Amino acid sequence: MTDGDLTTWHRRALAAEVPISATLELTHRCNLKCAFCCNRRIDDERPLRLEEWLEVISELRRLGTLFVTLTGGEPLAHPRFFEIAGAVLERHMALRLLTNGTLIDTGTAEKIAGLHPLSVELSLHGAAARTHDAATGVPGSFEAMWRAVDLLERLGVPMVLKTPVTRTNAGELTAIAALAARRGLAIRIDPKITPRDDGDRSTEMCSVPTTELGRVYRELHFLGGVPKTRRSARGANCGLGHLTMAVDPSGNVFPCALWRSSSLGNVRGRSLTEMWRGAERRRAAEVSRRANDVMLELGGAMIDFPFCPALAARDGGDPTTVTDSMRRHGGAAFEAEDAR
């Protein structure tokens, strides 16, 4: 499939408002202690049973979902992970796994390979063990993650490394990218730390200082990793309410993985189909359309910047208002691109 085919396909999916991508948060449990993690710091509340997850997956297939991402917390900490993941495979949907990698041993790697995932995405928080382990709060997590990479690589499992930029690792971005390149692995570097799903803003203490944003984005530009998006008149800012859906460990459903302003409902009370056809989902889709118009009107630094209504709602309460933080990031990205 060519890039042109993908663009046409994506536009058709947007127009039809089909939830082609779903994120299933299997558990809030995690064996690491990352201070910047956006997950709520709680135990699972009335977690869905295996049978309930299987029905969620079946209904997603009926709705036209093509891609399912299993995440957490740490999804491999869920005791029925492989049964849930296997159900995704059986229903002919592409599987992505987001993991810290530390729970992957030989047997687990072989089971993951048997799922034929589209990708396994592992978190890398530094170019050296000292930096990475300080970020996770668990000594040995750097070595454990790379052991997982070794095991999965031998089995031919496609992988992506992901690095959120923090005060701790901001000086190691080139070295982190070089680590990935030496292993032939793709890497995605995210320059923005977000508040937690419950609105807790303590994660901000981990963010790169404003005075360092220009340097960080210049480095990202050099590495080819400045985040960008494409916008057009009468389009949508993102998949919010159009293409995406997320289900948390207790069965609460949201129109995207980051949107926590309001839920579409709970799978124990309403079917996914009812929720997707409901007014709350349509309101979320309208937010995405309005956000697109706002960004086009602003122009300049913001027109190509990947504005997130969900994060705007957490930052300032209005999902279509560009906050000061987003303006700073957008301006730094624009200047880095303009300096080429």
mmCIF file of C-alpha atoms in Angstrom:
data_model
loop_
_atom_site.group_PDB
_atom_site.id
_atom_site.type_symbol
_atom_site.label_atom_id
_atom_site.label_comp_id
_atom_site.label_asym_id
_atom_site.label_seq_id
_atom_site.Cartn_x
_atom_site.Cartn_y
_atom_site.Cartn_z
ATOM 1 C CA MET A 1 0.000 0.000 0.000
ATOM 2 C CA THR A 2 1.402 3.406 -1.001
ATOM 3 C CA ASP A 3 1.380 6.593 1.084
ATOM 4 C CA GLY A 4 -1.359 7.900 -1.192
ATOM 5 C CA ASP A 5 -3.459 4.807 -0.551
ATOM 6 C CA LEU A 6 -2.988 5.245 3.190
ATOM 7 C CA THR A 7 -4.054 8.894 3.020
ATOM 8 C CA THR A 8 -7.194 8.030 1.063
ATOM 9 C CA TRP A 9 -8.007 5.166 3.419
ATOM 10 C CA HIS A 10 -7.507 7.401 6.461
ATOM 11 C CA ARG A 11 -9.781 10.103 5.052
ATOM 12 C CA ARG A 12 -12.492 7.577 4.330
ATOM 13 C CA ALA A 13 -12.269 6.210 7.859
ATOM 14 C CA LEU A 14 -12.486 9.756 9.267
ATOM 15 C CA ALA A 15 -15.526 10.536 7.155
ATOM 16 C CA ALA A 16 -17.235 7.298 8.157
ATOM 17 C CA GLU A 17 -16.283 7.747 11.840
ATOM 18 C CA VAL A 18 -15.141 4.170 12.314
ATOM 19 C CA PRO A 19 -13.119 3.410 15.492
ATOM 20 C CA ILE A 20 -10.282 1.751 13.597
ATOM 21 C CA SER A 21 -7.862 2.037 16.536
ATOM 22 C CA ALA A 22 -8.582 0.915 20.105
ATOM 23 C CA THR A 23 -6.405 1.074 23.213
ATOM 24 C CA LEU A 24 -7.124 -1.451 25.957
ATOM 25 C CA GLU A 25 -5.608 -0.560 29.331
ATOM 26 C CA LEU A 26 -5.578 -3.993 30.910
ATOM 27 C CA THR A 27 -4.310 -2.980 34.334
ATOM 28 C CA HIS A 28 -2.983 -0.036 36.333
ATOM 29 C CA ARG A 29 -0.432 -2.329 37.965
ATOM 30 C CA CYS A 30 3.211 -1.807 37.058
ATOM 31 C CA ASN A 31 6.495 -3.108 38.434
ATOM 32 C CA LEU A 32 8.258 0.212 37.768
ATOM 33 C CA LYS A 33 7.885 3.582 39.512
ATOM 34 C CA CYS A 34 8.311 6.229 36.791
ATOM 35 C CA ALA A 35 7.535 9.628 38.327
ATOM 36 C CA PHE A 36 6.323 11.029 34.987
ATOM 37 C CA CYS A 37 3.880 8.194 34.190
ATOM 38 C CA CYS A 38 0.419 9.462 33.215
ATOM 39 C CA ASN A 39 -1.378 6.474 34.761
ATOM 40 C CA ARG A 40 -3.392 7.004 37.917
ATOM 41 C CA ARG A 41 -1.617 5.879 41.086
ATOM 42 C CA ILE A 42 -4.348 3.438 42.134
ATOM 43 C CA ASP A 43 -4.990 -0.271 42.237
ATOM 44 C CA ASP A 44 -7.419 -1.665 39.693
ATOM 45 C CA GLU A 45 -10.999 -0.922 40.762
ATOM 46 C CA ARG A 46 -13.450 -3.700 39.887
ATOM 47 C CA PRO A 47 -11.256 -4.911 36.999
ATOM 48 C CA LEU A 48 -12.941 -6.474 34.007
ATOM 49 C CA ARG A 49 -13.063 -10.249 34.006
ATOM 50 C CA LEU A 50 -11.563 -12.211 31.126
ATOM 51 C CA GLU A 51 -15.024 -12.858 29.676
ATOM 52 C CA GLU A 52 -15.750 -9.125 29.689
ATOM 53 C CA TRP A 53 -12.501 -8.313 27.885
ATOM 54 C CA LEU A 54 -13.288 -10.965 25.286
ATOM 55 C CA GLU A 55 -16.692 -9.405 24.648
ATOM 56 C CA VAL A 56 -15.064 -5.959 24.315
ATOM 57 C CA ILE A 57 -12.688 -7.344 21.698
ATOM 58 C CA SER A 58 -15.504 -9.070 19.800
ATOM 59 C CA GLU A 59 -17.541 -5.892 19.750
ATOM 60 C CA LEU A 60 -14.590 -3.837 18.550
ATOM 61 C CA ARG A 61 -14.273 -6.202 15.625
ATOM 62 C CA ARG A 62 -17.948 -5.742 14.799
ATOM 63 C CA LEU A 63 -17.491 -1.963 14.905
ATOM 64 C CA GLY A 64 -14.713 -2.182 12.307
ATOM 65 C CA THR A 65 -11.639 -1.812 14.531
ATOM 66 C CA LEU A 66 -8.419 -2.834 12.781
ATOM 67 C CA PHE A 67 -5.703 -2.025 15.338
ATOM 68 C CA VAL A 68 -5.716 -2.920 19.034
ATOM 69 C CA THR A 69 -3.064 -1.644 21.442
ATOM 70 C CA LEU A 70 -2.630 -3.474 24.746
ATOM 71 C CA THR A 71 -1.155 -1.311 27.458
ATOM 72 C CA GLY A 72 -1.387 -0.578 31.163
ATOM 73 C CA GLY A 73 0.254 0.054 33.613
ATOM 74 C CA GLU A 74 2.329 -2.874 32.509
ATOM 75 C CA PRO A 75 0.069 -5.130 30.407
ATOM 76 C CA LEU A 76 2.229 -8.203 30.973
ATOM 77 C CA ALA A 77 1.391 -7.883 34.683
ATOM 78 C CA HIS A 78 -2.193 -8.843 33.840
ATOM 79 C CA PRO A 79 -2.668 -12.547 34.708
ATOM 80 C CA ARG A 80 -4.769 -13.224 31.567
ATOM 81 C CA PHE A 81 -2.685 -11.155 29.156
ATOM 82 C CA PHE A 82 -2.020 -13.903 26.627
ATOM 83 C CA GLU A 83 -5.656 -14.987 26.500
ATOM 84 C CA ILE A 84 -6.732 -11.402 25.832
ATOM 85 C CA ALA A 85 -3.986 -10.857 23.263
ATOM 86 C CA GLY A 86 -4.821 -14.169 21.614
ATOM 87 C CA ALA A 87 -8.434 -13.054 21.235
ATOM 88 C CA VAL A 88 -7.258 -9.999 19.288
ATOM 89 C CA LEU A 89 -5.296 -12.259 16.951
ATOM 90 C CA GLU A 90 -8.198 -14.687 16.549
ATOM 91 C CA ARG A 91 -10.480 -11.842 15.501
ATOM 92 C CA HIS A 92 -8.030 -10.784 12.797
ATOM 93 C CA MET A 93 -7.044 -7.408 14.219
ATOM 94 C CA ALA A 94 -3.480 -6.080 14.246
ATOM 95 C CA LEU A 95 -1.908 -6.091 17.707
ATOM 96 C CA ARG A 96 0.434 -3.577 19.309
ATOM 97 C CA LEU A 97 1.969 -4.110 22.731
ATOM 98 C CA LEU A 98 3.278 -1.261 24.908
ATOM 99 C CA THR A 99 5.579 -2.622 27.611
ATOM 100 C CA ASN A 100 8.547 -1.684 29.761
ATOM 101 C CA GLY A 101 10.088 -5.023 28.760
ATOM 102 C CA THR A 102 11.298 -6.043 32.200
ATOM 103 C CA LEU A 103 8.893 -8.998 32.546
ATOM 104 C CA ILE A 104 9.932 -10.579 29.249
ATOM 105 C CA ASP A 105 11.914 -13.794 29.660
ATOM 106 C CA THR A 106 12.552 -16.507 27.056
ATOM 107 C CA GLY A 107 9.152 -18.143 27.433
ATOM 108 C CA THR A 108 7.290 -14.829 27.406
ATOM 109 C CA ALA A 109 9.191 -13.686 24.316
ATOM 110 C CA GLU A 110 8.237 -16.894 22.488
ATOM 111 C CA LYS A 111 4.568 -16.385 23.382
ATOM 112 C CA ILE A 112 4.709 -12.770 22.183
ATOM 113 C CA ALA A 113 6.278 -13.877 18.912
ATOM 114 C CA GLY A 114 3.416 -16.354 18.504
ATOM 115 C CA LEU A 115 0.970 -13.437 18.548
ATOM 116 C CA HIS A 116 2.609 -11.964 15.414
ATOM 117 C CA PRO A 117 2.323 -8.393 16.727
ATOM 118 C CA LEU A 118 2.439 -5.426 14.408
ATOM 119 C CA SER A 119 4.940 -3.995 16.897
ATOM 120 C CA VAL A 120 6.157 -4.256 20.450
ATOM 121 C CA GLU A 121 6.924 -0.794 21.804
ATOM 122 C CA LEU A 122 9.425 -0.637 24.656
ATOM 123 C CA SER A 123 10.274 2.354 26.827
ATOM 124 C CA LEU A 124 13.869 3.611 26.881
ATOM 125 C CA HIS A 125 14.527 6.366 29.407
ATOM 126 C CA GLY A 126 18.234 6.987 29.010
ATOM 127 C CA ALA A 127 21.391 6.139 27.132
ATOM 128 C CA ALA A 128 22.912 4.507 30.216
ATOM 129 C CA ALA A 129 21.685 2.338 33.064
ATOM 130 C CA ARG A 130 22.163 5.113 35.613
ATOM 131 C CA THR A 131 19.774 7.463 33.790
ATOM 132 C CA HIS A 132 17.199 4.843 32.832
ATOM 133 C CA ASP A 133 17.087 3.187 36.253
ATOM 134 C CA ALA A 134 16.792 6.571 37.992
ATOM 135 C CA ALA A 135 13.745 7.290 35.819
ATOM 136 C CA THR A 136 12.045 3.966 36.531
ATOM 137 C CA GLY A 137 12.988 3.836 40.205
ATOM 138 C CA VAL A 138 14.074 0.202 39.783
ATOM 139 C CA PRO A 139 17.750 -0.813 39.584
ATOM 140 C CA GLY A 140 18.436 -3.257 36.759
ATOM 141 C CA SER A 141 15.476 -2.155 34.609
ATOM 142 C CA PHE A 142 17.802 -0.882 31.844
ATOM 143 C CA GLU A 143 19.522 -4.249 31.507
ATOM 144 C CA ALA A 144 16.196 -6.097 31.735
ATOM 145 C CA MET A 145 14.720 -3.993 28.924
ATOM 146 C CA TRP A 146 17.689 -4.708 26.641
ATOM 147 C CA ARG A 147 17.482 -8.426 27.450
ATOM 148 C CA ALA A 148 13.892 -8.265 26.218
ATOM 149 C CA VAL A 149 15.074 -6.558 23.020
ATOM 150 C CA ASP A 150 17.635 -9.309 22.477
ATOM 151 C CA LEU A 151 15.075 -12.075 22.983
ATOM 152 C CA LEU A 152 12.454 -10.486 20.734
ATOM 153 C CA GLU A 153 15.007 -9.621 18.054
ATOM 154 C CA ARG A 154 16.122 -13.259 17.785
ATOM 155 C CA LEU A 155 12.501 -14.229 17.192
ATOM 156 C CA GLY A 156 11.979 -11.601 14.493
ATOM 157 C CA VAL A 157 9.468 -9.540 16.476
ATOM 158 C CA PRO A 158 9.157 -5.953 15.136
ATOM 159 C CA MET A 159 9.985 -3.375 17.799
ATOM 160 C CA VAL A 160 9.892 0.367 18.405
ATOM 161 C CA LEU A 161 11.654 2.227 21.208
ATOM 162 C CA LYS A 162 9.878 5.144 22.865
ATOM 163 C CA THR A 163 11.489 7.897 24.921
ATOM 164 C CA PRO A 164 9.618 10.622 26.806
ATOM 165 C CA VAL A 165 11.950 13.601 27.227
ATOM 166 C CA THR A 166 12.552 14.530 30.866
ATOM 167 C CA ARG A 167 14.906 16.761 32.809
ATOM 168 C CA THR A 168 16.998 13.667 33.460
ATOM 169 C CA ASN A 169 17.519 12.422 29.903
ATOM 170 C CA ALA A 170 17.232 15.654 27.884
ATOM 171 C CA GLY A 171 21.024 15.784 27.500
ATOM 172 C CA GLU A 172 21.178 12.210 26.141
ATOM 173 C CA LEU A 173 18.805 12.357 23.170
ATOM 174 C CA THR A 174 21.501 11.958 20.510
ATOM 175 C CA ALA A 175 23.065 9.087 22.460
ATOM 176 C CA ILE A 176 19.637 7.449 22.896
ATOM 177 C CA ALA A 177 18.952 7.717 19.163
ATOM 178 C CA ALA A 178 22.394 6.255 18.450
ATOM 179 C CA LEU A 179 21.636 3.266 20.696
ATOM 180 C CA ALA A 180 18.477 2.590 18.707
ATOM 181 C CA ALA A 181 20.270 3.035 15.386
ATOM 182 C CA ARG A 182 22.989 0.548 16.321
ATOM 183 C CA ARG A 183 20.278 -2.048 16.893
ATOM 184 C CA GLY A 184 18.390 -1.101 13.753
ATOM 185 C CA LEU A 185 15.358 -0.074 15.810
ATOM 186 C CA ALA A 186 12.956 2.766 15.139
ATOM 187 C CA ILE A 187 12.620 5.285 17.954
ATOM 188 C CA ARG A 188 9.963 7.840 18.849
ATOM 189 C CA ILE A 189 10.975 10.688 21.130
ATOM 190 C CA ASP A 190 8.147 12.579 22.825
ATOM 191 C CA PRO A 191 9.153 16.038 24.071
ATOM 192 C CA LYS A 192 6.083 16.654 26.266
ATOM 193 C CA ILE A 193 5.349 15.154 29.680
ATOM 194 C CA THR A 194 1.626 15.057 30.421
ATOM 195 C CA PRO A 195 -0.415 15.277 33.631
ATOM 196 C CA ARG A 196 -1.814 12.041 35.002
ATOM 197 C CA ASP A 197 -5.163 10.717 33.833
ATOM 198 C CA ASP A 198 -6.786 11.902 37.075
ATOM 199 C CA GLY A 199 -5.458 15.457 36.643
ATOM 200 C CA ASP A 200 -2.507 15.082 39.040
ATOM 201 C CA ARG A 201 0.097 17.556 37.773
ATOM 202 C CA SER A 202 3.030 16.307 39.840
ATOM 203 C CA THR A 203 4.510 14.836 36.646
ATOM 204 C CA GLU A 204 5.369 18.389 35.537
ATOM 205 C CA MET A 205 8.380 18.416 37.855
ATOM 206 C CA CYS A 206 9.942 15.983 35.376
ATOM 207 C CA SER A 207 9.392 18.237 32.341
ATOM 208 C CA VAL A 208 12.230 19.926 30.510
ATOM 209 C CA PRO A 209 12.616 23.551 31.698
ATOM 210 C CA THR A 210 11.316 26.197 29.288
ATOM 211 C CA THR A 211 14.845 27.535 28.862
ATOM 212 C CA GLU A 212 15.898 24.150 27.429
ATOM 213 C CA LEU A 213 13.033 23.659 24.953
ATOM 214 C CA GLY A 214 14.789 25.379 22.059
ATOM 215 C CA ARG A 215 17.842 23.153 22.378
ATOM 216 C CA VAL A 216 15.724 20.014 22.739
ATOM 217 C CA TYR A 217 13.696 20.753 19.604
ATOM 218 C CA ARG A 218 16.807 21.663 17.611
ATOM 219 C CA GLU A 219 18.266 18.315 18.599
ATOM 220 C CA LEU A 220 15.036 16.553 17.669
ATOM 221 C CA HIS A 221 15.075 18.306 14.298
ATOM 222 C CA PHE A 222 18.635 17.099 13.720
ATOM 223 C CA LEU A 223 17.483 13.569 14.607
ATOM 224 C CA GLY A 224 14.478 13.866 12.294
ATOM 225 C CA GLY A 225 12.030 13.616 15.161
ATOM 226 C CA VAL A 226 10.213 16.958 15.482
ATOM 227 C CA PRO A 227 6.518 16.032 15.841
ATOM 228 C CA LYS A 228 4.324 17.378 13.024
ATOM 229 C CA THR A 229 0.820 16.888 11.740
ATOM 230 C CA ARG A 230 -1.128 17.763 8.593
ATOM 231 C CA ARG A 231 -4.253 19.896 8.719
ATOM 232 C CA SER A 232 -6.771 20.925 6.107
ATOM 233 C CA ALA A 233 -9.900 23.065 6.049
ATOM 234 C CA ARG A 234 -13.037 21.302 7.311
ATOM 235 C CA GLY A 235 -10.873 18.463 8.623
ATOM 236 C CA ALA A 236 -10.356 16.911 12.050
ATOM 237 C CA ASN A 237 -7.484 17.791 14.363
ATOM 238 C CA CYS A 238 -6.993 14.149 15.334
ATOM 239 C CA GLY A 239 -8.827 10.860 15.703
ATOM 240 C CA LEU A 240 -10.707 12.009 18.826
ATOM 241 C CA GLY A 241 -14.309 10.889 18.440
ATOM 242 C CA HIS A 242 -13.654 9.803 14.865
ATOM 243 C CA LEU A 243 -11.154 6.959 14.786
ATOM 244 C CA THR A 244 -10.116 6.063 18.323
ATOM 245 C CA MET A 245 -11.467 4.453 21.461
ATOM 246 C CA ALA A 246 -9.947 3.479 24.800
ATOM 247 C CA VAL A 247 -11.122 1.155 27.577
ATOM 248 C CA ASP A 248 -9.631 1.313 31.070
ATOM 249 C CA PRO A 249 -9.166 -1.625 33.490
ATOM 250 C CA SER A 250 -12.625 -1.113 35.004
ATOM 251 C CA GLY A 251 -14.440 -0.923 31.665
ATOM 252 C CA ASN A 252 -14.806 2.846 31.374
ATOM 253 C CA VAL A 253 -14.736 3.882 27.719
ATOM 254 C CA PHE A 254 -13.180 7.083 26.327
ATOM 255 C CA PRO A 255 -12.996 8.544 22.815
ATOM 256 C CA CYS A 256 -9.183 8.383 22.910
ATOM 257 C CA ALA A 257 -6.485 7.111 25.251
ATOM 258 C CA LEU A 258 -5.686 10.597 26.611
ATOM 259 C CA TRP A 259 -9.226 11.999 26.852
ATOM 260 C CA ARG A 260 -10.473 11.749 30.453
ATOM 261 C CA SER A 261 -12.757 14.804 30.605
ATOM 262 C CA SER A 262 -15.799 12.558 30.320
ATOM 263 C CA SER A 263 -16.399 8.920 29.527
ATOM 264 C CA LEU A 264 -18.701 7.451 26.920
ATOM 265 C CA GLY A 265 -19.956 4.998 29.539
ATOM 266 C CA ASN A 266 -18.969 1.644 30.960
ATOM 267 C CA VAL A 267 -19.075 -1.682 29.149
ATOM 268 C CA ARG A 268 -20.939 -3.202 32.099
ATOM 269 C CA GLY A 269 -23.841 -0.858 31.486
ATOM 270 C CA ARG A 270 -23.874 -0.162 27.735
ATOM 271 C CA SER A 271 -22.522 -1.823 24.636
ATOM 272 C CA LEU A 272 -19.612 -0.263 22.760
ATOM 273 C CA THR A 273 -21.901 0.130 19.770
ATOM 274 C CA GLU A 274 -24.400 2.178 21.797
ATOM 275 C CA MET A 275 -21.608 4.347 23.162
ATOM 276 C CA TRP A 276 -20.054 4.913 19.757
ATOM 277 C CA ARG A 277 -23.407 5.981 18.343
ATOM 278 C CA GLY A 278 -24.169 8.189 21.344
ATOM 279 C CA ALA A 279 -24.163 11.932 21.873
ATOM 280 C CA GLU A 280 -21.006 12.024 24.020
ATOM 281 C CA ARG A 281 -18.929 10.469 21.250
ATOM 282 C CA ARG A 282 -20.358 12.951 18.735
ATOM 283 C CA ARG A 283 -19.464 15.828 21.063
ATOM 284 C CA ALA A 284 -15.876 14.574 21.201
ATOM 285 C CA ALA A 285 -15.766 14.438 17.398
ATOM 286 C CA GLU A 286 -16.993 18.030 17.258
ATOM 287 C CA VAL A 287 -14.186 19.060 19.629
ATOM 288 C CA SER A 288 -11.684 17.577 17.174
ATOM 289 C CA ARG A 289 -13.208 19.519 14.300
ATOM 290 C CA ARG A 290 -13.239 22.793 16.251
ATOM 291 C CA ALA A 291 -9.656 22.268 17.399
ATOM 292 C CA ASN A 292 -8.613 21.827 13.772
ATOM 293 C CA ASP A 293 -10.236 25.148 12.850
ATOM 294 C CA VAL A 294 -8.584 26.912 15.805
ATOM 295 C CA MET A 295 -5.131 25.699 14.786
ATOM 296 C CA LEU A 296 -5.649 26.724 11.165
ATOM 297 C CA GLU A 297 -6.744 30.194 12.280
ATOM 298 C CA LEU A 298 -3.692 30.568 14.516
ATOM 299 C CA GLY A 299 -1.339 29.607 11.693
ATOM 300 C CA GLY A 300 2.381 30.153 12.090
ATOM 301 C CA ALA A 301 4.059 27.993 14.700
ATOM 302 C CA MET A 302 0.876 26.112 15.565
ATOM 303 C CA ILE A 303 -0.500 25.133 12.169
ATOM 304 C CA ASP A 304 1.604 21.965 11.886
ATOM 305 C CA PHE A 305 2.038 21.295 15.607
ATOM 306 C CA PRO A 306 0.236 18.183 16.942
ATOM 307 C CA PHE A 307 -2.229 19.936 19.241
ATOM 308 C CA CYS A 308 -3.973 17.569 21.676
ATOM 309 C CA PRO A 309 -7.462 18.604 22.885
ATOM 310 C CA ALA A 310 -7.269 16.069 25.712
ATOM 311 C CA LEU A 311 -4.079 17.605 27.091
ATOM 312 C CA ALA A 312 -5.437 21.123 26.557
ATOM 313 C CA ALA A 313 -8.413 20.138 28.718
ATOM 314 C CA ARG A 314 -6.050 18.922 31.447
ATOM 315 C CA ASP A 315 -3.880 22.038 31.196
ATOM 316 C CA GLY A 316 -6.538 24.718 30.987
ATOM 317 C CA GLY A 317 -9.987 23.194 31.050
ATOM 318 C CA ASP A 318 -10.915 24.060 27.448
ATOM 319 C CA PRO A 319 -10.026 21.375 24.870
ATOM 320 C CA THR A 320 -9.878 23.911 22.008
ATOM 321 C CA THR A 321 -7.692 26.514 23.743
ATOM 322 C CA VAL A 322 -3.955 26.500 23.123
ATOM 323 C CA THR A 323 -2.299 26.763 26.526
ATOM 324 C CA ASP A 324 0.910 28.643 27.266
ATOM 325 C CA SER A 325 2.764 25.351 27.572
ATOM 326 C CA MET A 326 1.605 24.219 24.124
ATOM 327 C CA ARG A 327 2.544 27.595 22.623
ATOM 328 C CA ARG A 328 6.049 27.266 24.033
ATOM 329 C CA HIS A 329 6.444 23.777 22.594
ATOM 330 C CA GLY A 330 4.914 24.790 19.259
ATOM 331 C CA GLY A 331 7.141 27.848 19.021
ATOM 332 C CA ALA A 332 10.273 25.850 19.804
ATOM 333 C CA ALA A 333 9.314 23.257 17.167
ATOM 334 C CA PHE A 334 8.633 25.966 14.575
ATOM 335 C CA GLU A 335 11.949 27.716 15.237
ATOM 336 C CA ALA A 336 13.838 24.405 15.012
ATOM 337 C CA GLU A 337 12.234 23.670 11.641
ATOM 338 C CA ASP A 338 12.645 27.246 10.384
ATOM 339 C CA ALA A 339 16.372 27.196 11.224
ATOM 340 C CA ARG A 340 17.129 24.396 8.757
#
